[in-house]
Tab-separated table of C-alpha atoms and ligand atoms in Angstrom:
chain	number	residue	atom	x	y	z
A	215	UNK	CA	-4.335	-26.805	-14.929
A	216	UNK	CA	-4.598	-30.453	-13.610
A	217	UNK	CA	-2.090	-32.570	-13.823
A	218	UNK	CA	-2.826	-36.480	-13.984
A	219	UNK	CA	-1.230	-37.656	-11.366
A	220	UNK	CA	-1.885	-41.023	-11.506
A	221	UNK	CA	-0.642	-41.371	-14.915
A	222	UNK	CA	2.635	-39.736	-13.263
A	223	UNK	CA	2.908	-43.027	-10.711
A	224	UNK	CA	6.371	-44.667	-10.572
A	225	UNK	CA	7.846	-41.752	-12.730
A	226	UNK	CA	11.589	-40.748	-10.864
A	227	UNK	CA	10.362	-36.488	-11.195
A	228	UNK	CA	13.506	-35.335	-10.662
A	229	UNK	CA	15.794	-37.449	-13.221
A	230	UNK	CA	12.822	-36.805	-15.947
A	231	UNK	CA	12.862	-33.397	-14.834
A	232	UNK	CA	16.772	-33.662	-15.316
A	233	UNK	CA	16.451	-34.921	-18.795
A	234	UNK	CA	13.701	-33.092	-19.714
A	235	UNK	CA	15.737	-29.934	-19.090
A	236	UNK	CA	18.848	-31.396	-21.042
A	237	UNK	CA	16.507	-31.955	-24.033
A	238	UNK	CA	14.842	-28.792	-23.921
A	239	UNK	CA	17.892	-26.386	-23.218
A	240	UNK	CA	15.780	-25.261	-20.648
A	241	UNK	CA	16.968	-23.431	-17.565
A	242	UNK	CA	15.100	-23.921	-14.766
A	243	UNK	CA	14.573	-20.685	-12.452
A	244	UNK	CA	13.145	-20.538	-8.603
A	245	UNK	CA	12.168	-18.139	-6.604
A	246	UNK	CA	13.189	-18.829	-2.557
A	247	UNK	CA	8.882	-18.605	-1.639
A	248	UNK	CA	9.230	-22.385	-4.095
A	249	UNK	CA	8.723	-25.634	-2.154
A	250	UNK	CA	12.180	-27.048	-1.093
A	251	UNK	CA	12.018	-29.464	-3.700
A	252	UNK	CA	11.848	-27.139	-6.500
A	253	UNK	CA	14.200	-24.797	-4.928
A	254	UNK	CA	16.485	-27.857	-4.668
A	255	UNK	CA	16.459	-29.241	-9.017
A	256	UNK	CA	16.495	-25.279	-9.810
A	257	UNK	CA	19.641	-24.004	-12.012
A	258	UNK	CA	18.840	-20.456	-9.895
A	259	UNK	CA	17.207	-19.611	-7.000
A	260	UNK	CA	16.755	-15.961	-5.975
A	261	UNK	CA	14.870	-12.730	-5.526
A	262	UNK	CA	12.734	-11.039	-8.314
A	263	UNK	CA	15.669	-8.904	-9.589
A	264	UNK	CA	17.952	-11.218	-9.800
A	265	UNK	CA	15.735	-13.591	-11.608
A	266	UNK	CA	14.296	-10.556	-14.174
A	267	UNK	CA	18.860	-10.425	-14.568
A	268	UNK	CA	18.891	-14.270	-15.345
A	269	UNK	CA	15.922	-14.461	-17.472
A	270	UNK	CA	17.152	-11.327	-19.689
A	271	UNK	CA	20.493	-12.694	-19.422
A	272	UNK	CA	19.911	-16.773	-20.135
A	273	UNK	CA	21.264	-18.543	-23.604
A	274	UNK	CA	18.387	-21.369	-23.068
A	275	UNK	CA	15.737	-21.984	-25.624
A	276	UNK	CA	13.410	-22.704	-22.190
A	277	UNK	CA	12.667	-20.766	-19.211
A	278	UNK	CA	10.556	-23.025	-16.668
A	279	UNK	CA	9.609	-20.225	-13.817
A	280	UNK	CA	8.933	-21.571	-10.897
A	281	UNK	CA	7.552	-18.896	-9.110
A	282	UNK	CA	4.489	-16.509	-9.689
A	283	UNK	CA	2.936	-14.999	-13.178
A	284	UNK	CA	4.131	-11.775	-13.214
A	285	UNK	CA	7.198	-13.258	-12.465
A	286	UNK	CA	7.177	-15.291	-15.110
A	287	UNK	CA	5.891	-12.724	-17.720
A	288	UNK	CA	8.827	-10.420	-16.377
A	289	UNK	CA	10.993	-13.163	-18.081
A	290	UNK	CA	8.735	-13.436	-21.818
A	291	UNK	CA	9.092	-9.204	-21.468
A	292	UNK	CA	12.378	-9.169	-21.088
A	293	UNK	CA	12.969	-12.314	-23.084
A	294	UNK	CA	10.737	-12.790	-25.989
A	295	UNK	CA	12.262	-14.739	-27.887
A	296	UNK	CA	12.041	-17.581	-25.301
A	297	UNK	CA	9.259	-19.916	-24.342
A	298	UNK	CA	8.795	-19.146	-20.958
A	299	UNK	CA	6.538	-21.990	-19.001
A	300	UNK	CA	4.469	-21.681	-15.518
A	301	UNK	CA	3.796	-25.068	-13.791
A	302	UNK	CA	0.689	-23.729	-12.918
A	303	UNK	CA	-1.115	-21.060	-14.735
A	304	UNK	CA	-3.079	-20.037	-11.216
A	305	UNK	CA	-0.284	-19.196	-9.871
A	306	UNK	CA	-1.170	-15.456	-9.247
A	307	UNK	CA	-0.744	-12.699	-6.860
A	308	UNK	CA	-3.103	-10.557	-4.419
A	309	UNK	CA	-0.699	-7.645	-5.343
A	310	UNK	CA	-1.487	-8.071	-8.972
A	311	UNK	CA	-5.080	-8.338	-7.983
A	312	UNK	CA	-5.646	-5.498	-5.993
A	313	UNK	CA	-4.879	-3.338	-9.138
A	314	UNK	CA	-6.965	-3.714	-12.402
A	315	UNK	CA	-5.408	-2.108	-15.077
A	316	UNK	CA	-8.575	0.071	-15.893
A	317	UNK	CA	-8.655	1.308	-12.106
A	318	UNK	CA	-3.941	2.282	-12.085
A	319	UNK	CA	-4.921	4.101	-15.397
A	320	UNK	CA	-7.840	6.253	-14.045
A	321	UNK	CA	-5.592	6.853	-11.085
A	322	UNK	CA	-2.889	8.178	-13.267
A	323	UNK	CA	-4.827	10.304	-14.874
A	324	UNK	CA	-6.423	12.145	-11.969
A	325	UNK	CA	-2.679	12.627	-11.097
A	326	UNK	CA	-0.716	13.895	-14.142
A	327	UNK	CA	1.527	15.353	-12.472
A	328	UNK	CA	2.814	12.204	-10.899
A	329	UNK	CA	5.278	9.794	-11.974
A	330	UNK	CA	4.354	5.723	-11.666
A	331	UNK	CA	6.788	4.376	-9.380
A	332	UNK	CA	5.225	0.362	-9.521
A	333	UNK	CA	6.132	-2.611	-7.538
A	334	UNK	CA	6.787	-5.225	-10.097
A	335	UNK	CA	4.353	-7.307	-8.241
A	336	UNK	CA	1.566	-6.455	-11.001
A	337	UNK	CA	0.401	-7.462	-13.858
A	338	UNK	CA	1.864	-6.706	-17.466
A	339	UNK	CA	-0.754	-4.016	-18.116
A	340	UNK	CA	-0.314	-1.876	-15.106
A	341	UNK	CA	4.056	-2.529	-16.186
A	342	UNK	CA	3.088	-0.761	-19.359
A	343	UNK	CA	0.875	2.253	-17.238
A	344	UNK	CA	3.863	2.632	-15.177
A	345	UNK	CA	7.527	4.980	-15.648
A	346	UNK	CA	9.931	2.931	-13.697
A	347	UNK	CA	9.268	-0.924	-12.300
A	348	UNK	CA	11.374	-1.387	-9.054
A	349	UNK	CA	11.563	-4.543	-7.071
A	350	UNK	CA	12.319	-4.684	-2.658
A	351	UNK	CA	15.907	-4.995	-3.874
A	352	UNK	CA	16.101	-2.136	-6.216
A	353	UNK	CA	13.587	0.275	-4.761
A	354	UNK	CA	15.297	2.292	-2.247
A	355	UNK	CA	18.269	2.979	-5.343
A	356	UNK	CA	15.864	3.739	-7.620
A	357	UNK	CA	14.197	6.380	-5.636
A	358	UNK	CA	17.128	8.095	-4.623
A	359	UNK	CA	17.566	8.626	-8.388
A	360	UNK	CA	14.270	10.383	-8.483
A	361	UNK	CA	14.430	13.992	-7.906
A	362	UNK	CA	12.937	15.352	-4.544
A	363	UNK	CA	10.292	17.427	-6.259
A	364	UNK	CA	9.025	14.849	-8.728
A	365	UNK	CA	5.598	13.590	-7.464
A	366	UNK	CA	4.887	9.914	-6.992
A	367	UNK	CA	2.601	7.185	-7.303
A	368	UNK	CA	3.597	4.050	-5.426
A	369	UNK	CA	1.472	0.860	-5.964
A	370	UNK	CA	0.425	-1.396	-5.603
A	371	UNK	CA	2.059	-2.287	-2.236
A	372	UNK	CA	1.369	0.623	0.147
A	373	UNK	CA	3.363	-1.097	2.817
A	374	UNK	CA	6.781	-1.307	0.565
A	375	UNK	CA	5.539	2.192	-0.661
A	376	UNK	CA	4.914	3.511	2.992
A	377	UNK	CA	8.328	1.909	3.988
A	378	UNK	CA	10.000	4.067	1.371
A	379	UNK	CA	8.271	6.789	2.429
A	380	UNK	CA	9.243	6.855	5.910
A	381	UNK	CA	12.523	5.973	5.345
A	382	UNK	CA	13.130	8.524	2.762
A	383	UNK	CA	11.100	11.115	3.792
A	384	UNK	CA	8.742	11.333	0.795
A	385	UNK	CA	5.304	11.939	-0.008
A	386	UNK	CA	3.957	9.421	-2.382
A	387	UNK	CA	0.481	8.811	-3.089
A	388	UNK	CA	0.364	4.906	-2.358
A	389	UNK	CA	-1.953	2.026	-3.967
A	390	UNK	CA	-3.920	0.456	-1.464
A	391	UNK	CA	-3.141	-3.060	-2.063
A	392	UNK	CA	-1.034	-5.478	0.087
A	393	UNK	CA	0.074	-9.110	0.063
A	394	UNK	CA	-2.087	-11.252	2.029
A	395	UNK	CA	0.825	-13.650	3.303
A	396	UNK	CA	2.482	-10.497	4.962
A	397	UNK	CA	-0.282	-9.215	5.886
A	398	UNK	CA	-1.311	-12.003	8.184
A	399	UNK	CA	2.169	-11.819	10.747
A	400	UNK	CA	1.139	-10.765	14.250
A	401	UNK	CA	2.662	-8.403	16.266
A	402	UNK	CA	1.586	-9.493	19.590
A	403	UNK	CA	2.991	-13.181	18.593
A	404	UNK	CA	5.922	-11.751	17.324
A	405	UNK	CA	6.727	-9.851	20.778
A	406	UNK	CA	5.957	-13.292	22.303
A	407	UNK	CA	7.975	-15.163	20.443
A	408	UNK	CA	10.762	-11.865	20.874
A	409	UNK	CA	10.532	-12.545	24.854
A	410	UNK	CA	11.129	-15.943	23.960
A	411	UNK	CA	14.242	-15.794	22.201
A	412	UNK	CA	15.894	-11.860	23.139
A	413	UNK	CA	18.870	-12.138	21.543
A	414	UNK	CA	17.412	-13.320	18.003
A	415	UNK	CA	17.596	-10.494	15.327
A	416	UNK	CA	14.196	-10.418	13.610
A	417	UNK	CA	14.784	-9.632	9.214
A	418	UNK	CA	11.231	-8.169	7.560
A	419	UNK	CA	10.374	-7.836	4.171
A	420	UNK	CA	9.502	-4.500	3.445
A	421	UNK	CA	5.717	-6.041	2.211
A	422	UNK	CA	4.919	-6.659	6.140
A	423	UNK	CA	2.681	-3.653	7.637
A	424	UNK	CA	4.510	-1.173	9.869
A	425	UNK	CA	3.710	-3.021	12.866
A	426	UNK	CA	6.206	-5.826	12.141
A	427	UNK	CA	8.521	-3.595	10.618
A	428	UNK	CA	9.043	-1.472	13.164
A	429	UNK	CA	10.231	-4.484	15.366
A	430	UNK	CA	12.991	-5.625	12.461
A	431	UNK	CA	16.462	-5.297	12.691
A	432	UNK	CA	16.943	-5.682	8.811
A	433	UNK	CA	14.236	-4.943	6.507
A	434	UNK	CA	14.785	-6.149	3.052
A	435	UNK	CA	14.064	-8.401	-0.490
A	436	UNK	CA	14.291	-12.094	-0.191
A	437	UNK	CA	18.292	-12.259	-0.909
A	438	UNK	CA	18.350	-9.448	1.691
A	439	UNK	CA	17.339	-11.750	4.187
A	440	UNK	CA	19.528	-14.392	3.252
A	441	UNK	CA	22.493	-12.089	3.297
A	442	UNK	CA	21.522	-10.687	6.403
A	443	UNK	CA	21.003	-13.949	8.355
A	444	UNK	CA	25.197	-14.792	6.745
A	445	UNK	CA	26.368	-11.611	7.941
A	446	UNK	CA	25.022	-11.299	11.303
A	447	UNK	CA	26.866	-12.957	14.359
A	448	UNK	CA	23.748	-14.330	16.296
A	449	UNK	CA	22.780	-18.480	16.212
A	450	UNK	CA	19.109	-17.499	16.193
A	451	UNK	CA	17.430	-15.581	13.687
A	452	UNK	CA	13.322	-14.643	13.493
A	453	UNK	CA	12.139	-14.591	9.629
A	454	UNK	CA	9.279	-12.235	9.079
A	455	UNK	CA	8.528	-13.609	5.338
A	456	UNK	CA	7.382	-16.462	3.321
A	457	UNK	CA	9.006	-19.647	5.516
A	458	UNK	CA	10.080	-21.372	2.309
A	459	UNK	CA	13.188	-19.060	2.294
A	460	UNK	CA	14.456	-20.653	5.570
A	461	UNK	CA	15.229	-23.826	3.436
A	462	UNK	CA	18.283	-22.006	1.785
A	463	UNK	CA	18.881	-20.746	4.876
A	464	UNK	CA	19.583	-24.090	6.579
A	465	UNK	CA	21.634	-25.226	3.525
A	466	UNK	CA	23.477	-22.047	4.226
A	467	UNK	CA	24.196	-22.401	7.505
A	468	UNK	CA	23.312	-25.481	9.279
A	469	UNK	CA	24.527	-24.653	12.541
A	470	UNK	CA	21.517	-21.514	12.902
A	471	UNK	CA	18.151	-21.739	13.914
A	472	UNK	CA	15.964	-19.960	11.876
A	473	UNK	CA	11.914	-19.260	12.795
A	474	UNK	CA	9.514	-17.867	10.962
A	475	UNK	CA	7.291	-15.256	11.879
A	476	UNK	CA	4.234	-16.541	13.512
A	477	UNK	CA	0.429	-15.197	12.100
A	478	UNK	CA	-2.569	-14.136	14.045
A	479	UNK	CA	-2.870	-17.414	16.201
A	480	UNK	CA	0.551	-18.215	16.426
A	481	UNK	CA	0.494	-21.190	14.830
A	482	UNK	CA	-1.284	-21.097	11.756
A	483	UNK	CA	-0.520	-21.941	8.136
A	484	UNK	CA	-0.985	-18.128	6.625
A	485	UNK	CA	2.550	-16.915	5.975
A	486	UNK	CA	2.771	-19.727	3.043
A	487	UNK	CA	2.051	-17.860	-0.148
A	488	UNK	CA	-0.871	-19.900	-1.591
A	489	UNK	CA	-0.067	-18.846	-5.170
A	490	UNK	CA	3.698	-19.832	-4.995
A	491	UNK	CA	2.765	-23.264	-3.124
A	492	UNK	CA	0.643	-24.290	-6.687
A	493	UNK	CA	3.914	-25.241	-7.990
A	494	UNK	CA	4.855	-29.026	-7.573
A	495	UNK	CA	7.314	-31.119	-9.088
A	496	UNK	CA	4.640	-33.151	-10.863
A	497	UNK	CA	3.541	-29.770	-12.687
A	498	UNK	CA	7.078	-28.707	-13.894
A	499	UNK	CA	7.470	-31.941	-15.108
A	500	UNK	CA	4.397	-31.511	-17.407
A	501	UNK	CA	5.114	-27.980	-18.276
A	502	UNK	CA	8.687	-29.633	-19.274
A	503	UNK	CA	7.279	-32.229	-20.995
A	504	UNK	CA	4.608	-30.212	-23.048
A	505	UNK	CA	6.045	-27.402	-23.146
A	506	UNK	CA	2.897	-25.720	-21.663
A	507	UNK	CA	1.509	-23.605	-19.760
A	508	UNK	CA	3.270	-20.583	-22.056
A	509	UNK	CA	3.166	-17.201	-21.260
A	510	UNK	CA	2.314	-15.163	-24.465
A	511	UNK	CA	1.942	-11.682	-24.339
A	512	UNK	CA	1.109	-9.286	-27.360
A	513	UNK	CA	3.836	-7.755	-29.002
A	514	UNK	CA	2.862	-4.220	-28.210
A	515	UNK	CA	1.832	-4.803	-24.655
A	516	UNK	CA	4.959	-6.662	-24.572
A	517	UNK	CA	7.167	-3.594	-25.488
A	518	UNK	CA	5.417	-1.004	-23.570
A	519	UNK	CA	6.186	-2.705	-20.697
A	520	UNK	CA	9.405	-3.254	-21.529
A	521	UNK	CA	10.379	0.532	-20.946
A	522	UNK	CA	9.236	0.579	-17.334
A	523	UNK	CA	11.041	-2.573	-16.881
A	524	UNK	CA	14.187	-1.278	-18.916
A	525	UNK	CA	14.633	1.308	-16.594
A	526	UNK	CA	14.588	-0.673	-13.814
A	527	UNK	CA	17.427	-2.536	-14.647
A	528	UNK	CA	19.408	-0.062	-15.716
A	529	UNK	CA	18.790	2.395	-12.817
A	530	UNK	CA	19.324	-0.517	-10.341
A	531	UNK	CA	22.530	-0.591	-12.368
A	532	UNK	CA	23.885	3.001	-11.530
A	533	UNK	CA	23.512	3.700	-15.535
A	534	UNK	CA	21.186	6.116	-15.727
A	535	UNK	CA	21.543	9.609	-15.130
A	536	UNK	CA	19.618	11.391	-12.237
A	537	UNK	CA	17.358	13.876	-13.897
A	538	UNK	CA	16.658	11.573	-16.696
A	539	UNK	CA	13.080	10.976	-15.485
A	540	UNK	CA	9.861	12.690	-16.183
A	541	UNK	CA	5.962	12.170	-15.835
A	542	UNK	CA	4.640	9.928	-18.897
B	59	LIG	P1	11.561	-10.389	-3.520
B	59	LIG	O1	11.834	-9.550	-4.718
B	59	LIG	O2	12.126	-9.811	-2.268
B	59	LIG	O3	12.054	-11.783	-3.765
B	59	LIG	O4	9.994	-10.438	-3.247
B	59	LIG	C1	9.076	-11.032	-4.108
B	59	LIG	C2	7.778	-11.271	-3.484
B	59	LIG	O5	6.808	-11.602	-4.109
B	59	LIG	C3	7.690	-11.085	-2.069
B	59	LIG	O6	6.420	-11.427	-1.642
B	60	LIG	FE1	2.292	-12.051	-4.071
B	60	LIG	FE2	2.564	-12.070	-1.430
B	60	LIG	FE3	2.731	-14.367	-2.751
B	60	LIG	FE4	4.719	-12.522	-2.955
B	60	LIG	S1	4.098	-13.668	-1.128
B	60	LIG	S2	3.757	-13.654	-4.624
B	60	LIG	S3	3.512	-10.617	-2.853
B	60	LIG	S4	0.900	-13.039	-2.591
């Protein structure tokens, strides 16, 4: 989409933005990868479970996601009856990417024995291909749920599914996609920047490869992180994620230093998530304003993902029983 700026000039964003969302009954949701300024006008900020609980959960005629597409189609899924809006329709995800629809459901069916465990980093297709959605939050819950000798498909992060793995002791045949913002931290900067600063924890998203996780001292979602860098005692904290979290975190707690990971040269501009950064005030506004872009998904689609999505949220919940699974 592209937003005429100029015709924006002299505009005060964040009071139209402020009435805009009175008007509308809109609620205005963020995930912590937004710029600060978005993070900072948002009625919630958090991870991708707790803003799939919000969206389900929300009295507002509007949704205005401010974070990625399947993010905000989560919300229309779980929310139909809603207009949910993206500032910017491009906002995607190399998750999503890295598995076409066509390609999960050929997969499944050469394994048909398996169960889809998905990441809910994918699109609403490969949701409705898939038995049980989980987010980095909810994951490690969720598959404790699943009985030992149920076989697995994990995608389409193999590094959250080879976390669980590891950690769990389970085989799972993994997707081989990854984000491309995790991908890109450095171990031999990280070390560097370790020697640098010994007594500083370092907290990893489970999407980083193993070589950055095996360094963490927490590994966890987004809100993971943030409770991780309240709880623990040291000043100094190294943040192996996307660096637009550490804005909540000095909000949090202005008296720690937080720094991010560094990429392959130390001091590049790779751990900002491209698709998250498409998001500017200037674009909400128009979404607000026009009520557009909408996400509109087909009834049917719509529903069929529900179910994988469903279950989620109630097994992240404790509801549902442990043998209440089965291959599709
Ligand atoms: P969280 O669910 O931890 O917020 O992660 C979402 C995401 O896209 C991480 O890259
Ligand atoms: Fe996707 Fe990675 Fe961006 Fe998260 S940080 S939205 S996984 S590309």
């Amino acid at each position: 989409m592209t937003v005429q700026t100029a015709s924006l000039a002299g505009l005060d964003l964040r009071a139209e933005i402020d009435r805009l969302r009175k008007e509308k009954n809109a609620v205005i949701l963020a995930h912590y990868y937004q710029r600060p300024e978005i993070q900072d006008l948002a009625d919630y900020i958090g991870d991708s479970l707790e803003l799939s609980r919000k969206a389900a959960a929300s009295d507002a005629d509007v949704i205005a996601f401010c974070g990625v597409k399947f993010m905000a189609e989560t919300a229309k899924i779980l929310a139909p009856e809603k207009t949910v809006i993206l500032p910017d329709v491009n906002a995607g995800c190399s998750l999503e990417d890295s598995c076409p629809p066509e390609k999960f459901a050929a997969f499944r069916k050469a394994h048909p024995d398996h169960i889809a465990l998905t990441y809910i980093n994918c699109s609403t297709e490969v949701k409705a291909l898939s038995d049980i959605i989980v987010t980095s939050s909810s994951a490690e819950t969720i598959l404790q749920q699943i009985p030992r000798e149920q076989k697995i498909i994990f995608g389409p992060d193999r590094h959250l599914g080879g976390y669980l793995s590891r950690k769990f002791d389970r085989e799972m045949l993994l997707w081989p996609g990854v984000c491309i913002v995790h991908e890109a931290f450095s171990e031999t900067e990280l070390l560097k920047l370790k020697a640098q600063h010994p007594g500083a924890p370092i907290a990893a998203h489970p999407e980083c490869p193993p070589a950055i996780v095996d360094h963490a001292d927490y590994v966890g979602s987004t809100s993971g992180i943030l409770n991780y860098a309240k709880a623990t005692d040291a000043d100094t904290l190294i943040v192996a994620t996307e660096p637009h979290i550490i804005h909540q975190m000095q909000l949090a707690m202005p008296g720690k230093t937080f720094i991010g990971a560094p990429g392959a040269d130390g001091n590049c501009n790779c751990n900002v998530c491209p698709y998250m950064a498409l998001n500017t005030l200037e674009k909400l506004y128009v979404a607000l304003r026009d009520l557009t872009p909408r996400v509109e998904i087909e009834e049917g689609l719509r529903l069929r993902a529900k179910r994988s999505l469903d279950r989620m949220l109630e097994m992240a919940s404790g509801t549902v029983g442990k043998g209440d699974l089965g291959a599709r």
